[in-house]
Short mmCIF file of C-alpha atoms in Angstrom, two decimals:
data_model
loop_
_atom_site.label_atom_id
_atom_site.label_comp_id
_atom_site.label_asym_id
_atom_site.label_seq_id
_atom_site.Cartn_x
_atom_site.Cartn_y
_atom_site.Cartn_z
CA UNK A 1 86.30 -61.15 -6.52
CA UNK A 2 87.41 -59.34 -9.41
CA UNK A 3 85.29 -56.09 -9.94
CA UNK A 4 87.23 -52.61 -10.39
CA UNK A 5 86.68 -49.46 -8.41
CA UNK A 6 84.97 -47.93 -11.58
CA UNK A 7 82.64 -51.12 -11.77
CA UNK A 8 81.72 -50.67 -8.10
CA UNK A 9 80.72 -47.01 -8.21
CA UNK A 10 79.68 -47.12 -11.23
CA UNK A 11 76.75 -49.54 -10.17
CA UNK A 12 75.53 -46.86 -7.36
CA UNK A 13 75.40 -44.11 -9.75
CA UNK A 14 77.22 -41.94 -11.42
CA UNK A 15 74.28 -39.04 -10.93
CA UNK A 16 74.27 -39.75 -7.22
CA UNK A 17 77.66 -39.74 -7.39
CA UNK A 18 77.94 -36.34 -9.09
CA UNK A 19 75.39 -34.94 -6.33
CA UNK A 20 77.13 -35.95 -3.34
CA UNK A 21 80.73 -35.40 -4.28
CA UNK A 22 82.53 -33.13 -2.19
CA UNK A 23 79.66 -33.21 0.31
CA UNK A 24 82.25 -35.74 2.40
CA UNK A 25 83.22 -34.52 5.90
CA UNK A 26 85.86 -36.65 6.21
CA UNK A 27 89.55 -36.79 5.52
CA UNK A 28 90.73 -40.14 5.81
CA UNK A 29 92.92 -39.98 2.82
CA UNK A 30 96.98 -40.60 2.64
CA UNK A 31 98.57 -37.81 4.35
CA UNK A 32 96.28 -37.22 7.12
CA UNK A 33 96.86 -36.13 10.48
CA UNK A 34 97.93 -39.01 12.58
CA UNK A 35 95.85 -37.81 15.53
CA UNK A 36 93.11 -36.87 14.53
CA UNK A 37 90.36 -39.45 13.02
CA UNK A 38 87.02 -39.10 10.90
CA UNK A 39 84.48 -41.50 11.47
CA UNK A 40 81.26 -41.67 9.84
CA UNK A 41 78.51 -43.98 11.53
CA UNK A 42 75.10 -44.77 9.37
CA UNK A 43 71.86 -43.82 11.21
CA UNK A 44 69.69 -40.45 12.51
CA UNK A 45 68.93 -42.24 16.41
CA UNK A 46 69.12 -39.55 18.59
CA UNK A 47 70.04 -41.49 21.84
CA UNK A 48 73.13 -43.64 19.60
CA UNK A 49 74.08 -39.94 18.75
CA UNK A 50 74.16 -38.81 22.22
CA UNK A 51 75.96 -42.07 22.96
CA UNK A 52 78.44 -41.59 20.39
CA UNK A 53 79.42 -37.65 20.98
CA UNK A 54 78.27 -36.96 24.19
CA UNK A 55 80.28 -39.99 25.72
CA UNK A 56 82.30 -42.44 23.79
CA UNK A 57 83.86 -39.82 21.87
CA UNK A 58 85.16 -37.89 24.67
CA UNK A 59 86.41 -40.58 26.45
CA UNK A 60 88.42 -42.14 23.39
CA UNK A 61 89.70 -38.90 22.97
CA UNK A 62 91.04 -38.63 27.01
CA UNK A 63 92.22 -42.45 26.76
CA UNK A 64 94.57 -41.89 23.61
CA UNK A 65 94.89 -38.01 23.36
CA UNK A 66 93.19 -38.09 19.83
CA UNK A 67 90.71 -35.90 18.13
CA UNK A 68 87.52 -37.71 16.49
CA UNK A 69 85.34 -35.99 14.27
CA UNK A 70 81.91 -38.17 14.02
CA UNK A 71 79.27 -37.70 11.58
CA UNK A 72 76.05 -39.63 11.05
CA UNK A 73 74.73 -40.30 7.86
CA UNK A 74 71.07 -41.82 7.46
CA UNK A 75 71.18 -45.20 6.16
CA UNK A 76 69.87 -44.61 2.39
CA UNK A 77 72.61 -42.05 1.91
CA UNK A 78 75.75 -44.01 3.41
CA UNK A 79 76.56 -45.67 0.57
CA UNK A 80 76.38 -42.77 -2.51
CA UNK A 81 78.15 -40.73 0.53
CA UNK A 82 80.82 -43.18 0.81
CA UNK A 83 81.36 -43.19 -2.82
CA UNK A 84 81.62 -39.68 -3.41
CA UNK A 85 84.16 -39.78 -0.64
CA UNK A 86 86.05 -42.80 -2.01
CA UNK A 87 86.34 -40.56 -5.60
CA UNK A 88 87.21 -37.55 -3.80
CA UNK A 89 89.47 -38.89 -1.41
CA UNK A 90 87.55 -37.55 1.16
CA UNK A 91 86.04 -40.69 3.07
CA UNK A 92 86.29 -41.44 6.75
CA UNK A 93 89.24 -43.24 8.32
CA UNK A 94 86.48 -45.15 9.72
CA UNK A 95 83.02 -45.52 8.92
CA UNK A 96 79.80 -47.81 9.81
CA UNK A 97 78.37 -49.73 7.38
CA UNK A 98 75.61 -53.09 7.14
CA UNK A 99 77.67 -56.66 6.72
CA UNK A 100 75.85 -56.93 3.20
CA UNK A 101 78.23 -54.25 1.85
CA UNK A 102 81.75 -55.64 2.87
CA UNK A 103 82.42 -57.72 -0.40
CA UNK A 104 81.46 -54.77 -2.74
CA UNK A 105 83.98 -52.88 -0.76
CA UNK A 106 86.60 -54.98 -0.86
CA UNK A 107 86.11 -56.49 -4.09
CA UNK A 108 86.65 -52.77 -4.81
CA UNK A 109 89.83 -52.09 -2.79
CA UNK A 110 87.76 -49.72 -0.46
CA UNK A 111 88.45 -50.90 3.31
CA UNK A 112 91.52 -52.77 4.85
CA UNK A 113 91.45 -56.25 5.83
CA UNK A 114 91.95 -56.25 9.59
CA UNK A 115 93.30 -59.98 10.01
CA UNK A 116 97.00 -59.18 11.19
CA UNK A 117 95.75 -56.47 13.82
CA UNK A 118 92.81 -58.40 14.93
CA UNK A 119 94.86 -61.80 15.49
CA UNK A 120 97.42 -59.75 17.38
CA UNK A 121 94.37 -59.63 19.95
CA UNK A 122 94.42 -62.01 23.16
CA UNK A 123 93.20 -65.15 22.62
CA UNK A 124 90.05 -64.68 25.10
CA UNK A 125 89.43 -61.37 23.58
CA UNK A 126 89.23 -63.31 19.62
CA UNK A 127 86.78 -66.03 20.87
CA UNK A 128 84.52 -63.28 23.18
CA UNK A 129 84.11 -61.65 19.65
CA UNK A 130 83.95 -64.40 17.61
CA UNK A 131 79.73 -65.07 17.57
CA UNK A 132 79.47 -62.29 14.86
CA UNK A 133 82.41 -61.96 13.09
CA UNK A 134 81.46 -64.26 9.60
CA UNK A 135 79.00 -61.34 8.42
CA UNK A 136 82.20 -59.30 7.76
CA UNK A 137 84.64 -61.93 5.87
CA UNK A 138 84.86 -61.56 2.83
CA UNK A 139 86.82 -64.74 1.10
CA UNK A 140 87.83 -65.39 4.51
CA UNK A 141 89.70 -61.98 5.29
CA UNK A 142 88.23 -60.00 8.06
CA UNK A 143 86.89 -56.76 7.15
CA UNK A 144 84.58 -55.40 9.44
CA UNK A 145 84.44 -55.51 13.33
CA UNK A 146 80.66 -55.59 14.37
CA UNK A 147 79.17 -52.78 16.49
CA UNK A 148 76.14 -54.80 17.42
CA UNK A 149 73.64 -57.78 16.49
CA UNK A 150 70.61 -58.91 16.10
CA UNK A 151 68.11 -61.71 14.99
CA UNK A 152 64.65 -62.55 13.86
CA UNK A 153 62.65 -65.16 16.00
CA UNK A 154 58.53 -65.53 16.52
CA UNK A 155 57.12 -63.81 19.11
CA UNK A 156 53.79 -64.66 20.52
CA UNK A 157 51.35 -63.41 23.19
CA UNK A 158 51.38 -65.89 25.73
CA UNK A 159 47.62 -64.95 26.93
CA UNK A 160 46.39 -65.56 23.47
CA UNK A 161 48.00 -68.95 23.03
CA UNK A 162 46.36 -70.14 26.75
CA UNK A 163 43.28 -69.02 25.80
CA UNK A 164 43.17 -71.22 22.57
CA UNK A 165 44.74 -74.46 24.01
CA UNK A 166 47.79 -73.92 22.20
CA UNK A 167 51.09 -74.86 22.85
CA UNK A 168 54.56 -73.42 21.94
CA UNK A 169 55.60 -74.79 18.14
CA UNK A 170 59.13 -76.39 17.64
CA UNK A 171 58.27 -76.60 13.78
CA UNK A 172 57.48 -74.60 10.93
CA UNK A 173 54.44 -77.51 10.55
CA UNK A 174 53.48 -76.57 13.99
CA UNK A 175 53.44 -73.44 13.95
CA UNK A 176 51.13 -73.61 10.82
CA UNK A 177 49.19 -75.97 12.92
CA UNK A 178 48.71 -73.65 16.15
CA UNK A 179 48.20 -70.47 12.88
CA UNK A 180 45.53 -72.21 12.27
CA UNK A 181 43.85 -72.69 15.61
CA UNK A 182 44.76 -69.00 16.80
CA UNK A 183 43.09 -67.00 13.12
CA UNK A 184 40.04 -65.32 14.02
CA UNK A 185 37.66 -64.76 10.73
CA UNK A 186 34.75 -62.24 10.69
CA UNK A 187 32.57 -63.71 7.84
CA UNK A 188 35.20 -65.07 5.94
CA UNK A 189 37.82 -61.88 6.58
CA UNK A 190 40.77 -62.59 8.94
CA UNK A 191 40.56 -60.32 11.92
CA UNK A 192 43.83 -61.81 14.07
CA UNK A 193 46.39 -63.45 12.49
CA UNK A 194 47.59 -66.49 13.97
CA UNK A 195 50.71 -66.37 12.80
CA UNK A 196 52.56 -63.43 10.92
CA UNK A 197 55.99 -63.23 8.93
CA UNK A 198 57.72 -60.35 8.09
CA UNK A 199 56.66 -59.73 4.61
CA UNK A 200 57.76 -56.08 3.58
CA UNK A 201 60.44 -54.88 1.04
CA UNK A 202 63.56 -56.87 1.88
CA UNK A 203 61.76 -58.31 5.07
CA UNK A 204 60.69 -60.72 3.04
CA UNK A 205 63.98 -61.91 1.04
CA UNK A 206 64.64 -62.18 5.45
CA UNK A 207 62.28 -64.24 6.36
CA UNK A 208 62.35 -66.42 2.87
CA UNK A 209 66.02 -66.87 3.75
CA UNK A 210 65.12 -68.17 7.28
CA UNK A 211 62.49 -70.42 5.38
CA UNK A 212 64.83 -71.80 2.79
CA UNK A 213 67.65 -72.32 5.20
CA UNK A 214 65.69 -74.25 7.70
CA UNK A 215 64.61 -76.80 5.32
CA UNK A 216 68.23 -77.35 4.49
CA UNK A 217 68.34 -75.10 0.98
CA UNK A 218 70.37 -71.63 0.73
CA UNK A 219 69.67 -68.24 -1.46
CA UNK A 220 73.32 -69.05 -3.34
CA UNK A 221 75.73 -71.92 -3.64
CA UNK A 222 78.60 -72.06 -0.95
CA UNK A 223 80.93 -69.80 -3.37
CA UNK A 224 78.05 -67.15 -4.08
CA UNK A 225 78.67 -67.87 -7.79
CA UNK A 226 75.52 -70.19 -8.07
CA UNK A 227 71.58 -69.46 -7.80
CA UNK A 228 70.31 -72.12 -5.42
CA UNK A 229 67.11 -70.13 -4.36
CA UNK A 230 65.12 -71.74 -6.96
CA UNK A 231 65.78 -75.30 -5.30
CA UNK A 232 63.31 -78.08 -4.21
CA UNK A 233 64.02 -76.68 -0.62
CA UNK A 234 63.33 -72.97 -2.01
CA UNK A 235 59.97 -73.72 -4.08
CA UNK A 236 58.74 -75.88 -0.34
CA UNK A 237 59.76 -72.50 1.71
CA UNK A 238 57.79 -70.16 -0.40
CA UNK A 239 55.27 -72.26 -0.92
CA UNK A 240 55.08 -72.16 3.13
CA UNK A 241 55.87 -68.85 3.18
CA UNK A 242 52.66 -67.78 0.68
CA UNK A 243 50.29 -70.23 1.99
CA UNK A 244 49.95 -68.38 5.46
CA UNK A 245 48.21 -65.32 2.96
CA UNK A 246 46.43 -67.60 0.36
CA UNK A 247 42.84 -69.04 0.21
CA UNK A 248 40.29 -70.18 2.24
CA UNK A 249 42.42 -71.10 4.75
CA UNK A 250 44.93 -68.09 4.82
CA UNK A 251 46.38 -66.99 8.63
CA UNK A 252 47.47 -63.70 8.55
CA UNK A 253 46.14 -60.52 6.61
CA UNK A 254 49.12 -58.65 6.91
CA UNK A 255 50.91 -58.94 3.88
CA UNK A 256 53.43 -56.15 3.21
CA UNK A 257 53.00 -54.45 6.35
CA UNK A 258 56.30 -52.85 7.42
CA UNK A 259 56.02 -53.52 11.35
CA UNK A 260 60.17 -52.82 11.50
CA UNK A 261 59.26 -48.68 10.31
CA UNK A 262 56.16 -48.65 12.28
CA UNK A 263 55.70 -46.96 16.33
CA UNK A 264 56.20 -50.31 18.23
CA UNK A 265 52.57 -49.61 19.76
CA UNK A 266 51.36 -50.39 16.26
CA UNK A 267 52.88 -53.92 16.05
CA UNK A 268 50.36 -56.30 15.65
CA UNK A 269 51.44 -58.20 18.75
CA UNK A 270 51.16 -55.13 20.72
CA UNK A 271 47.46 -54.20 18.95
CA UNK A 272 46.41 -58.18 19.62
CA UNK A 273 46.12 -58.51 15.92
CA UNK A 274 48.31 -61.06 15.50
CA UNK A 275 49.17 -63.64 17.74
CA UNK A 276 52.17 -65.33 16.30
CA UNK A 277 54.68 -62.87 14.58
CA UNK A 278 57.95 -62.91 13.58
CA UNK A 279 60.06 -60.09 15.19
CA UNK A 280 64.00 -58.88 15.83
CA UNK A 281 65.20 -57.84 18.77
CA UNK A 282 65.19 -54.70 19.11
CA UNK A 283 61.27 -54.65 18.06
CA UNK A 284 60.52 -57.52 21.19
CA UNK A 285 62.28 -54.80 23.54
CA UNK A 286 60.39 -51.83 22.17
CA UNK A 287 56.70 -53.33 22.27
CA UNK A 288 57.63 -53.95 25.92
CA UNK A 289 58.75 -50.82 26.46
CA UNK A 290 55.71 -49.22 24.43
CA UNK A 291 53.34 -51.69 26.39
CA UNK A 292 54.49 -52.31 29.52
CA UNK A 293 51.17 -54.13 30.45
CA UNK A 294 52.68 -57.15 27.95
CA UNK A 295 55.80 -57.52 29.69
CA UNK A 296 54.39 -61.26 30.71
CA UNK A 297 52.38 -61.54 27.64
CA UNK A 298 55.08 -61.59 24.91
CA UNK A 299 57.38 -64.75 24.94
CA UNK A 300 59.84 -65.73 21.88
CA UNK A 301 59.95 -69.09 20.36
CA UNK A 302 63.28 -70.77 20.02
CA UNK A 303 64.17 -71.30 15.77
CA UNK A 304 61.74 -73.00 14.34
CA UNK A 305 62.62 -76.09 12.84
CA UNK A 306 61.91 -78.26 9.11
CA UNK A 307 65.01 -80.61 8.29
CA UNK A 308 66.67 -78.13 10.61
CA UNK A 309 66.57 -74.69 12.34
CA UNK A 310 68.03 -71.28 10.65
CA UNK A 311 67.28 -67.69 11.03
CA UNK A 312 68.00 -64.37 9.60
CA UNK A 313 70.43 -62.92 11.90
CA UNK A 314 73.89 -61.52 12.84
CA UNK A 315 75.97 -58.59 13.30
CA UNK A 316 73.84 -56.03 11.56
CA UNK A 317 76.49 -52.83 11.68
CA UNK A 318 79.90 -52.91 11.78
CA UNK A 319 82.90 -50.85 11.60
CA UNK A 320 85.43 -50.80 8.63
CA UNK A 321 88.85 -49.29 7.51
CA UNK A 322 90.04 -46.83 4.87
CA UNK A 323 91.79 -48.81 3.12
CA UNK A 324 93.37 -45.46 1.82
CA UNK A 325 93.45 -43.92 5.29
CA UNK A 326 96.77 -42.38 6.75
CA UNK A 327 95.33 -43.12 9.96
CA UNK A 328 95.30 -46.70 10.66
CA UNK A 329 96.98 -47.50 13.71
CA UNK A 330 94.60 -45.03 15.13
CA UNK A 331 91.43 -45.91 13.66
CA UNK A 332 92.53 -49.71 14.82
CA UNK A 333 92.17 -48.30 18.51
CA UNK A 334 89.08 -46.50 17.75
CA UNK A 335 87.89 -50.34 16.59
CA UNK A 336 89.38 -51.95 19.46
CA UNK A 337 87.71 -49.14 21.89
CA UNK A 338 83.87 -49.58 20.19
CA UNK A 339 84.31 -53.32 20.51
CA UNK A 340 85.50 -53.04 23.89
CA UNK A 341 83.26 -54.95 26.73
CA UNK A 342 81.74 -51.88 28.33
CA UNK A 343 81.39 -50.08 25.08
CA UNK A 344 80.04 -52.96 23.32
CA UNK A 345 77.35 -54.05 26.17
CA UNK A 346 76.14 -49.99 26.32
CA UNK A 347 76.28 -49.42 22.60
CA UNK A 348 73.89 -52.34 22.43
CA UNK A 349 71.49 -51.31 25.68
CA UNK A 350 71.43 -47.78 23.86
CA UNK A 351 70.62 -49.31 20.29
CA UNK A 352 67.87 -52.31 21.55
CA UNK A 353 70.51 -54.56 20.06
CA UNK A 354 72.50 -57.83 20.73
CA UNK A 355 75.91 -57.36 22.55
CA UNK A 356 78.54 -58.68 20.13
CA UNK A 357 80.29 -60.48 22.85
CA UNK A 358 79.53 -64.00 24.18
CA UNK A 359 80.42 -62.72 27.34
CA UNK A 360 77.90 -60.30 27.92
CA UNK A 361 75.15 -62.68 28.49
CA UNK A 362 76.25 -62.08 31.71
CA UNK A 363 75.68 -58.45 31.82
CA UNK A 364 73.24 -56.45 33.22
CA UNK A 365 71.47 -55.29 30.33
CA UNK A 366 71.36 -58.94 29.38
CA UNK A 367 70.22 -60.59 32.63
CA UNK A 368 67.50 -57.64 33.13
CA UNK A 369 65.68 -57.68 30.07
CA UNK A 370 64.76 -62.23 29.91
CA UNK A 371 63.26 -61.47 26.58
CA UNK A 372 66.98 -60.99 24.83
CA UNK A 373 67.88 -64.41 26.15
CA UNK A 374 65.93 -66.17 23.08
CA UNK A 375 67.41 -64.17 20.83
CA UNK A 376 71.57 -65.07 22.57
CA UNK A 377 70.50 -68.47 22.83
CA UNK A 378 69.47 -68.52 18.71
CA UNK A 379 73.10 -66.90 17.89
CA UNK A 380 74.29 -70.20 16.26
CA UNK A 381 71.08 -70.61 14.25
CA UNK A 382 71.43 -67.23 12.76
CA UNK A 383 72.78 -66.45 9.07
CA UNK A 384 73.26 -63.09 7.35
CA UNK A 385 72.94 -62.18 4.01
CA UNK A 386 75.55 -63.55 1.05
CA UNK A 387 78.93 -62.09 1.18
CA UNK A 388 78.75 -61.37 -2.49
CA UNK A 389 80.03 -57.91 -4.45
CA UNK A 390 76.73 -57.77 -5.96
CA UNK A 391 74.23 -59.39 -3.51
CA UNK A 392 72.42 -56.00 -2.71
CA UNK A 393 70.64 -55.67 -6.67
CA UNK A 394 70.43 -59.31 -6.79
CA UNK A 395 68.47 -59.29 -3.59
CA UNK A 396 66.38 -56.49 -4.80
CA UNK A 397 65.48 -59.06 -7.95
CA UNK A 398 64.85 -61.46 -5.41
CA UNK A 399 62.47 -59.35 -3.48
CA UNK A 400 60.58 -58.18 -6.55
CA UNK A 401 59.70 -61.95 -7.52
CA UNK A 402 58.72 -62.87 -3.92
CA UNK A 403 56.42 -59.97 -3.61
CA UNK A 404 54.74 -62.09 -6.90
CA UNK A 405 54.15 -65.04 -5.36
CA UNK A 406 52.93 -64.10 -2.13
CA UNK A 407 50.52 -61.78 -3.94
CA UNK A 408 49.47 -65.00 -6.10
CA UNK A 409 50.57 -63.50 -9.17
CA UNK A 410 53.02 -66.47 -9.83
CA UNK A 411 53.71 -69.54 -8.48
CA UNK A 412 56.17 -69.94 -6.08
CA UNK A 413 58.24 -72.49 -8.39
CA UNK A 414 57.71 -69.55 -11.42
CA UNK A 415 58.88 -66.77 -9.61
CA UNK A 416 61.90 -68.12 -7.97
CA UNK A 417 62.67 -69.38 -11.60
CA UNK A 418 62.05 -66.31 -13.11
CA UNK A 419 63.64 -64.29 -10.18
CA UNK A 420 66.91 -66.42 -10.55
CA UNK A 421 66.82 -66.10 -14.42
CA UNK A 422 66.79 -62.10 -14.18
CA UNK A 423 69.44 -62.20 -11.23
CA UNK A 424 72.31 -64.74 -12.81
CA UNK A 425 73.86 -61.71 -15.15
CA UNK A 426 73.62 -59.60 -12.15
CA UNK A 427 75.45 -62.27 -9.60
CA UNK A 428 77.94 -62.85 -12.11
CA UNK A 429 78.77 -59.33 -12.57
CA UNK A 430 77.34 -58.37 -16.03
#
């Protein structure tokens, strides 16, 4: 990974950088105090806020005597905050970020690599954490310890599939299969959907990915400096993937809809209108919660399978270093605390997420909600997004020529060509 500091901020902006500099809270920078820490964490939830400074803080602060100044940042603004930070040497000792952002950060010399201190952990602690610890390598240095997890699986309403003689699918054929059997049409016009996939902005590049992978293919070549997308494996996945909307003998009529932004009330599982969809976590828990009457209704399929079974999935926030911080001992405790059993098993009740620990299947947030234990049983079938410096505007590329094809404004062999054409210069840095 060779792109400069200027390269890196220089591709977010240098107008967004010029309207958020100095707007930093933190303080992170050489020369700090060496008790006191700034932390930024990326989000507007009001119970993880509450979580965070009401109780985690404080008790941090009465286990090592340290001060902890916490701000949350909404997600679209984490990054151009960061930045303005970084070039005003006001970032965070610590701060919260998505896996998909660790190699631009350390490509740029941004956050510290956390091998020595996290090796120097037991032995029983390394392997309890070690489930979702590949979203935040980078070249195979550790740079991000994950908060919490989570994965995409189908869902289905159990009622609807007994009423229509339908059996749980194994396969991405089956599943097409029982789609098929499950649509109801109104003169033509799909009313249900039999079977749904998440198909809004980057939900889709998600669920393509899950596609892809399962029938053996990937997005990029094992060193991210390759295109692979556009693969046999890659044209059969979206032409899977755009068949469910297409024709005569389309399944779903929900293309685009944004189901992770909407009330949970509103998913389609929850109205009836679909009844196959794909879902994460944390969407499961809250149609459950927002429909309590579908508590026995809603079950989740295990990965489906083609030549094999993938999903999107994995740690989805994490918590990185400063590299530039004077604080690092300290903010390596504040890791070690927020990764901690207890912390980790009620930062993920509090969040609808997966526990990053393999031990907390046996917890009691675990063992009391039975629809997470799909989602812990998937964790070796999940895979995150490319490690790659540039992988966020070559997803957006990606996402753009998707949106084509399951629109039927291309083929699905045209726009993966044409979306890996447009995204090479981009992937190799130009």
């Amino acid at each position: 990974m060779t792109t400069s500091r200027r390269a890196f901020l220089g591709a977010l902006g240098a107008g967004v950088l010029a309207a958020a500099t100095g707007c930093g809270t933190g303080g992170g920078g050489t020369g700090a105090s060496t008790d006191a820490l700034t932390v930024w964490f990326p989000g507007n939830s009001a119970p993880e806020i509450e979580l965070v400074t009401g109780k985690l803080v404080p008790e941090f602060r009465a286990a090592h005597g340290a001060k902890v100044e916490v701000t949350f940042v909404d997600w679209g603004q984490i990054s151009p905050k960061l930045n303005a930070g970084f070039a005003g040497n006001s970032a965070p000792d610590v701060f919260g970020h998505g896996p998909a952002a660790a190699a631009g950060f350390a490509a740029s010399g941004r956050i510290e690599p956390l091998d020595a201190r996290f090796g120097a952990l037991p032995a029983a602690d390394r392997e309890d954490l070690a489930p979702y610890l590949d979203g935040g390598k980078v070249d195979g240095k550790q740079y991000m310890l994950p908060l919490v997890a989570a994965g995409v699986l189908v869902a289905y309403r159990k009622d609807l599939l007994e009423e229509a003689g339908v059996k749980e699918p194994a396969t991405w054929d089956e599943a097409r299969e029982a789609a098929g059997r499950l649509t109801v049409r109104d003169g033509g016009k799909v009313t249900r959907a039999g079977l749904v996939l998440q198909s809004a902005k980057t939900q889709r590049v998600q669920s393509f990915q899950a596609l892809i992978g399962s029938e053996g293919g990937a997005l990029l070549s094992p060193d991210g400096r390759q295109i692979t997308w556009n693969s046999p494996e890659g044209v059969k996945a979206l032409e899977y993937f755009a068949g469910l909307y297409a024709g005569g003998s389309a399944v779903s009529n929900l293309l685009g809809a944004d189901f992770a932004n909407q009330p949970a009330a509103q998913n389609p599982l929850a109205t009836g209108r679909a009844a196959m969809a794909s879902a994460t976590t944390g969407q499961v828990l809250q149609i459950v919660k927002a429909r309590p009457d579908l508590a026995g209704k809603i079950g989740v399929l295990k990965p489906l399978k083609a030549r094999t079974a993938t999903t999107f999935g994995g740690a989805t926030t994490g918590l990185f270093i400063n590299a530039d911080s004077g604080n690092k001992t300290l903010a390596w405790k504040f890791l070690e605390f927020m990764a901690s059993r207890g912390v980790a098993d009620r930062y993920a009740e509090t969040t609808g997420a997966l526990p990053i620990r393999s031990s907390s299947g046996q917890s009691a947030y675990v063992t009391g909600q039975p629809l997470l234990k799909p989602f812990i049983d998937a964790t070796p079938a999940y895979t995150g997004s490319p490690n790659v410096p540039s992988w966020v505007p070559v997803r957006e590329v990606l996402d753009k020529h998707l949106e084509r094809a399951l629109a039927g404004k291309a083929s699905p062999r045209r726009a993966l060509d044409d979306a890996a054409a447009e995204a090479r210069p981009l992937l190799a840095g130009k």
